[in-house]
PDB file of C-alpha atoms in Angstrom:
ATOM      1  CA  UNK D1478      26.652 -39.440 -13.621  1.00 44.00           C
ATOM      2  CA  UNK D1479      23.703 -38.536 -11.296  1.00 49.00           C
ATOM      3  CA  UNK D1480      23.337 -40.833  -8.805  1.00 47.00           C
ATOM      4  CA  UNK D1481      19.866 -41.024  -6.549  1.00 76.00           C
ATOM      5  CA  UNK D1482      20.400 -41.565  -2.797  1.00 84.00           C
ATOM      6  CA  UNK D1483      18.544 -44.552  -2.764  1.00 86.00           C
ATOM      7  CA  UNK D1484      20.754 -46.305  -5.541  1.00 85.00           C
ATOM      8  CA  UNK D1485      23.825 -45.134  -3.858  1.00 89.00           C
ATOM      9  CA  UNK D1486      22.567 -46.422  -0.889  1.00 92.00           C
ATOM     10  CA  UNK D1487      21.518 -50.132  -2.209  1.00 93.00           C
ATOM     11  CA  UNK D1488      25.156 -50.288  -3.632  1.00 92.00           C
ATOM     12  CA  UNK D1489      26.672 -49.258  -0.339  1.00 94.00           C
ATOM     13  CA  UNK D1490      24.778 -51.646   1.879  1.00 96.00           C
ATOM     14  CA  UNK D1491      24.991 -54.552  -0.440  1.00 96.00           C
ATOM     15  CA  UNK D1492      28.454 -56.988   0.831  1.00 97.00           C
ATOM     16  CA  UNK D1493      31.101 -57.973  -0.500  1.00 98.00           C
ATOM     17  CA  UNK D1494      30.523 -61.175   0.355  1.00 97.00           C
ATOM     18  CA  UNK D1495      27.513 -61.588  -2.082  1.00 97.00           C
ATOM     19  CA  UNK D1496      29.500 -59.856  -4.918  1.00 97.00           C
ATOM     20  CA  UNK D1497      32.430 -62.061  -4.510  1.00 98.00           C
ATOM     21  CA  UNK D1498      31.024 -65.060  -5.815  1.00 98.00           C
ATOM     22  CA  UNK D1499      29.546 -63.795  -9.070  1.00 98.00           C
ATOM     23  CA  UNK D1500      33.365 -62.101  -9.668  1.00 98.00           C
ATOM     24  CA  UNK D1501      34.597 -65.650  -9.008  1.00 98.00           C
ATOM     25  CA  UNK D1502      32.116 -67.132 -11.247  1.00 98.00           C
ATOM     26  CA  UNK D1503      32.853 -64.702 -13.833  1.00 97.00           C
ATOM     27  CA  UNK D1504      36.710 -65.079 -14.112  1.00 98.00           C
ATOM     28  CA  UNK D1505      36.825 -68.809 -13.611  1.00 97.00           C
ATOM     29  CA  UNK D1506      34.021 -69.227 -16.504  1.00 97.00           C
ATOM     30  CA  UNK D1507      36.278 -67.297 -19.249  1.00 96.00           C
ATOM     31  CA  UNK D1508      39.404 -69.783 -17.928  1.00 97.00           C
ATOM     32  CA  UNK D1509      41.139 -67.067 -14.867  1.00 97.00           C
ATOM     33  CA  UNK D1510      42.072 -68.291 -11.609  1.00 97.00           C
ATOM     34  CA  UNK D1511      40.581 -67.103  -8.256  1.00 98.00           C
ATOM     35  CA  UNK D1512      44.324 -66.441  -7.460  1.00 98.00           C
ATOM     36  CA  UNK D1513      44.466 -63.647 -10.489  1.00 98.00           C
ATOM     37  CA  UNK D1514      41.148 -62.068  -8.899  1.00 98.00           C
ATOM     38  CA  UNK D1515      42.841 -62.180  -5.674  1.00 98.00           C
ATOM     39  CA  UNK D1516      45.288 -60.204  -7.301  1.00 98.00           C
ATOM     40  CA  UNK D1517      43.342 -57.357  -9.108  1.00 98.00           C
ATOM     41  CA  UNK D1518      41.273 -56.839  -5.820  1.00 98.00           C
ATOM     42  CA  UNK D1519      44.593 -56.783  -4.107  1.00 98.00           C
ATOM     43  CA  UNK D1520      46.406 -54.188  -6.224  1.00 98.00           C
ATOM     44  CA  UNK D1521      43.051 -51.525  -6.149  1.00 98.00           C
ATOM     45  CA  UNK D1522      42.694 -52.228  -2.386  1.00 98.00           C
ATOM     46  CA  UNK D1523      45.718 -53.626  -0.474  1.00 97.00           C
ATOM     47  CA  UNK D1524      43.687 -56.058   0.622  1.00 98.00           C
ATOM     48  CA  UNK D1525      45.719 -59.637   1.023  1.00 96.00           C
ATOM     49  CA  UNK D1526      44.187 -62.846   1.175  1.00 95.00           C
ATOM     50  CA  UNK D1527      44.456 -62.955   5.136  1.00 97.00           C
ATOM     51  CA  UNK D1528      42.332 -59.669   5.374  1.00 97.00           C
ATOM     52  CA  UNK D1529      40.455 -60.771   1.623  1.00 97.00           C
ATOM     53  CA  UNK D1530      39.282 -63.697   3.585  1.00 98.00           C
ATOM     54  CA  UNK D1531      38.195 -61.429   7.051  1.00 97.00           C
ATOM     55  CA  UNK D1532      36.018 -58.898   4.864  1.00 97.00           C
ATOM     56  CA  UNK D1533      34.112 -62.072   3.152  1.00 97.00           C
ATOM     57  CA  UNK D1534      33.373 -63.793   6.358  1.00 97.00           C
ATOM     58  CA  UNK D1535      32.268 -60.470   8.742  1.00 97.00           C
ATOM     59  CA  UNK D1536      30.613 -59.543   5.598  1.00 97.00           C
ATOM     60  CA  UNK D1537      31.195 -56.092   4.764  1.00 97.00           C
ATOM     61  CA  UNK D1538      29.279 -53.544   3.088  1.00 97.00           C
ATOM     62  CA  UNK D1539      30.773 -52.304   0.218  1.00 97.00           C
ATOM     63  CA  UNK D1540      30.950 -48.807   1.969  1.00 97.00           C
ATOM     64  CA  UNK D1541      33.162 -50.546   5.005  1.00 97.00           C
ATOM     65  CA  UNK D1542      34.975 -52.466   2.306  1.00 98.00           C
ATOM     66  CA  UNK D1543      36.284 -49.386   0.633  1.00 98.00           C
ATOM     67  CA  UNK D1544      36.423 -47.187   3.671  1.00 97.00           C
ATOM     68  CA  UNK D1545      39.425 -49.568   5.124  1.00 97.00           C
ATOM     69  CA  UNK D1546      40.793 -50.222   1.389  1.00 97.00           C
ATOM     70  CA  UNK D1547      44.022 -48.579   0.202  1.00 97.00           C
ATOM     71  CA  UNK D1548      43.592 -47.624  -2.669  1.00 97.00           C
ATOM     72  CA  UNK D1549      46.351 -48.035  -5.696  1.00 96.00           C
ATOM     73  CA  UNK D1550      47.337 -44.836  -6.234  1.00 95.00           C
ATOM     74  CA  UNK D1551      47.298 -45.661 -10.118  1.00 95.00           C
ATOM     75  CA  UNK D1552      43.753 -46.520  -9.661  1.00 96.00           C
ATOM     76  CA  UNK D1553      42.515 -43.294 -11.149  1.00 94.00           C
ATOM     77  CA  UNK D1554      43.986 -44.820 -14.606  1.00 95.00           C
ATOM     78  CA  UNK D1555      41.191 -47.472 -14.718  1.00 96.00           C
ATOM     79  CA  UNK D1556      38.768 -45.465 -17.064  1.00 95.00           C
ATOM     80  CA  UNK D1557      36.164 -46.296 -20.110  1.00 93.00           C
ATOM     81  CA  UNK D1558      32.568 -47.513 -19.814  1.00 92.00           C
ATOM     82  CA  UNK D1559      30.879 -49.461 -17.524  1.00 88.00           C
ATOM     83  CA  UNK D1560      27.206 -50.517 -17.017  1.00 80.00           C
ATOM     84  CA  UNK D1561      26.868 -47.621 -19.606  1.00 85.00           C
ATOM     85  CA  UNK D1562      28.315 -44.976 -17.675  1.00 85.00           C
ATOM     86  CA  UNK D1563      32.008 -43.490 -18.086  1.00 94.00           C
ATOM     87  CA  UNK D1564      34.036 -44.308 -15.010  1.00 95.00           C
ATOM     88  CA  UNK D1565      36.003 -41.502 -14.843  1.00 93.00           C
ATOM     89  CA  UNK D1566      32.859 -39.233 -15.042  1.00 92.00           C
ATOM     90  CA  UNK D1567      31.369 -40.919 -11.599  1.00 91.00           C
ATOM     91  CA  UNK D1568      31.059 -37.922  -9.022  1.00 90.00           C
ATOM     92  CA  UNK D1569      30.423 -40.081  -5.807  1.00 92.00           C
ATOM     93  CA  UNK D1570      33.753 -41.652  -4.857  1.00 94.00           C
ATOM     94  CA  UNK D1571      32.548 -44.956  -3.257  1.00 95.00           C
ATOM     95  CA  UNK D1572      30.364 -46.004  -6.576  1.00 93.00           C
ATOM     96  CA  UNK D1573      33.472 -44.866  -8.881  1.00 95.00           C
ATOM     97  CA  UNK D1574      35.182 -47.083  -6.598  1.00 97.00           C
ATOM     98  CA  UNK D1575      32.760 -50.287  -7.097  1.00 96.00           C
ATOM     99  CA  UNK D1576      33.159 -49.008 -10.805  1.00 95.00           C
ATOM    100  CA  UNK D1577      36.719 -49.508 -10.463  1.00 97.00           C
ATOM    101  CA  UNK D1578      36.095 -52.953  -9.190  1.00 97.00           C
ATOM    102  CA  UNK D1579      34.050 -54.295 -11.410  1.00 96.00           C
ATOM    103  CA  UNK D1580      36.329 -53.014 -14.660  1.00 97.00           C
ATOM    104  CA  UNK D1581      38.930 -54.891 -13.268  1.00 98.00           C
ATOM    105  CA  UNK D1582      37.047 -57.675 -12.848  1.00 98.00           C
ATOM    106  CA  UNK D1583      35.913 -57.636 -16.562  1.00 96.00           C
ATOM    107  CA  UNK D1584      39.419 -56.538 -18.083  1.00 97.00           C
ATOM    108  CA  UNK D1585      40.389 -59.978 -16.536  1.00 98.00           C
ATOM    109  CA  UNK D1586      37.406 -62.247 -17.673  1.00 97.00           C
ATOM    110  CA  UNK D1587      38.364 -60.596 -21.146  1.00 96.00           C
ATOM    111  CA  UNK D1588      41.917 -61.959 -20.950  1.00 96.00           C
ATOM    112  CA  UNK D1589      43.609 -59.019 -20.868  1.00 96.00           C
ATOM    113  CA  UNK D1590      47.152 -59.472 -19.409  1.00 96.00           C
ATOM    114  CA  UNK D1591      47.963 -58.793 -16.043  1.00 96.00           C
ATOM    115  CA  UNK D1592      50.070 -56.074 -16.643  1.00 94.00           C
ATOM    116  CA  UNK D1593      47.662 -54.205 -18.709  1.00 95.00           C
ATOM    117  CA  UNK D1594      45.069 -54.499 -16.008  1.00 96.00           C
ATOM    118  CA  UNK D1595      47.414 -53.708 -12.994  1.00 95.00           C
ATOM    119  CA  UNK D1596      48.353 -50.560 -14.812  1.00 91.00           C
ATOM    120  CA  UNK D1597      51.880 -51.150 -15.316  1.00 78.00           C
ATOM    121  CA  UNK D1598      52.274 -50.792 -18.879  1.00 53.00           C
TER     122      UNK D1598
END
């Protein structure tokens, strides 16, 4: 996927905090818990609720946000499509990484199981 500067750039720059919400919303609509998102965002980026919690309220960009994340090391297993574009085909790491994200996000609005969307099966 080729990837302009300037759309790279509005993803990076755009928080977490203002993303958060509409995950939230998402989940809780098709009958998850905000604990089970907490979880997912947990597993791809060692975030815990403490620190969770500290990157909503400073308000990081999604560039910070990833650049202090941990990521799973399993995390490369997250693949298929996503806003049309195959995540494992991404070349710039921190929009694969928002890719990642938000097909974790949708695996668990779908009601897949936890396990399938943690990668442990």
């Amino acid at each position: 996927m080729q990837q302009n500067e300037k759309q790279r750039q509005r993803i990076a720059m755009m928080t977490f905090a203002s993303v958060y919400p509409l995950y939230l919303q998402k989940v809780t609509r098709k009958g998850r818990t905000e604990a089970e998102l907490r979880e997912v965002i947990n597993w791809l980026t060692g975030y815990d609720g403490k620190r969770l919690d500290a990157v909503i309220h400073d308000k990081l960009t999604f560039e910070a946000f990833f650049q202090q994340a941990r990521l799973h090391p399993n995390a490369h297993l997250i693949t298929g499509l996503i806003c049309g574009y195959r995540i494992e085909e991404i070349g710039d790491p921190l929009i694969r990484q928002v890719r990642y994200l938000d097909k974790l996000v949708d695996e668990l609005a779908k009601g897949r199981t936890m396990e399938k969307i943690l990668r442990k099966a």
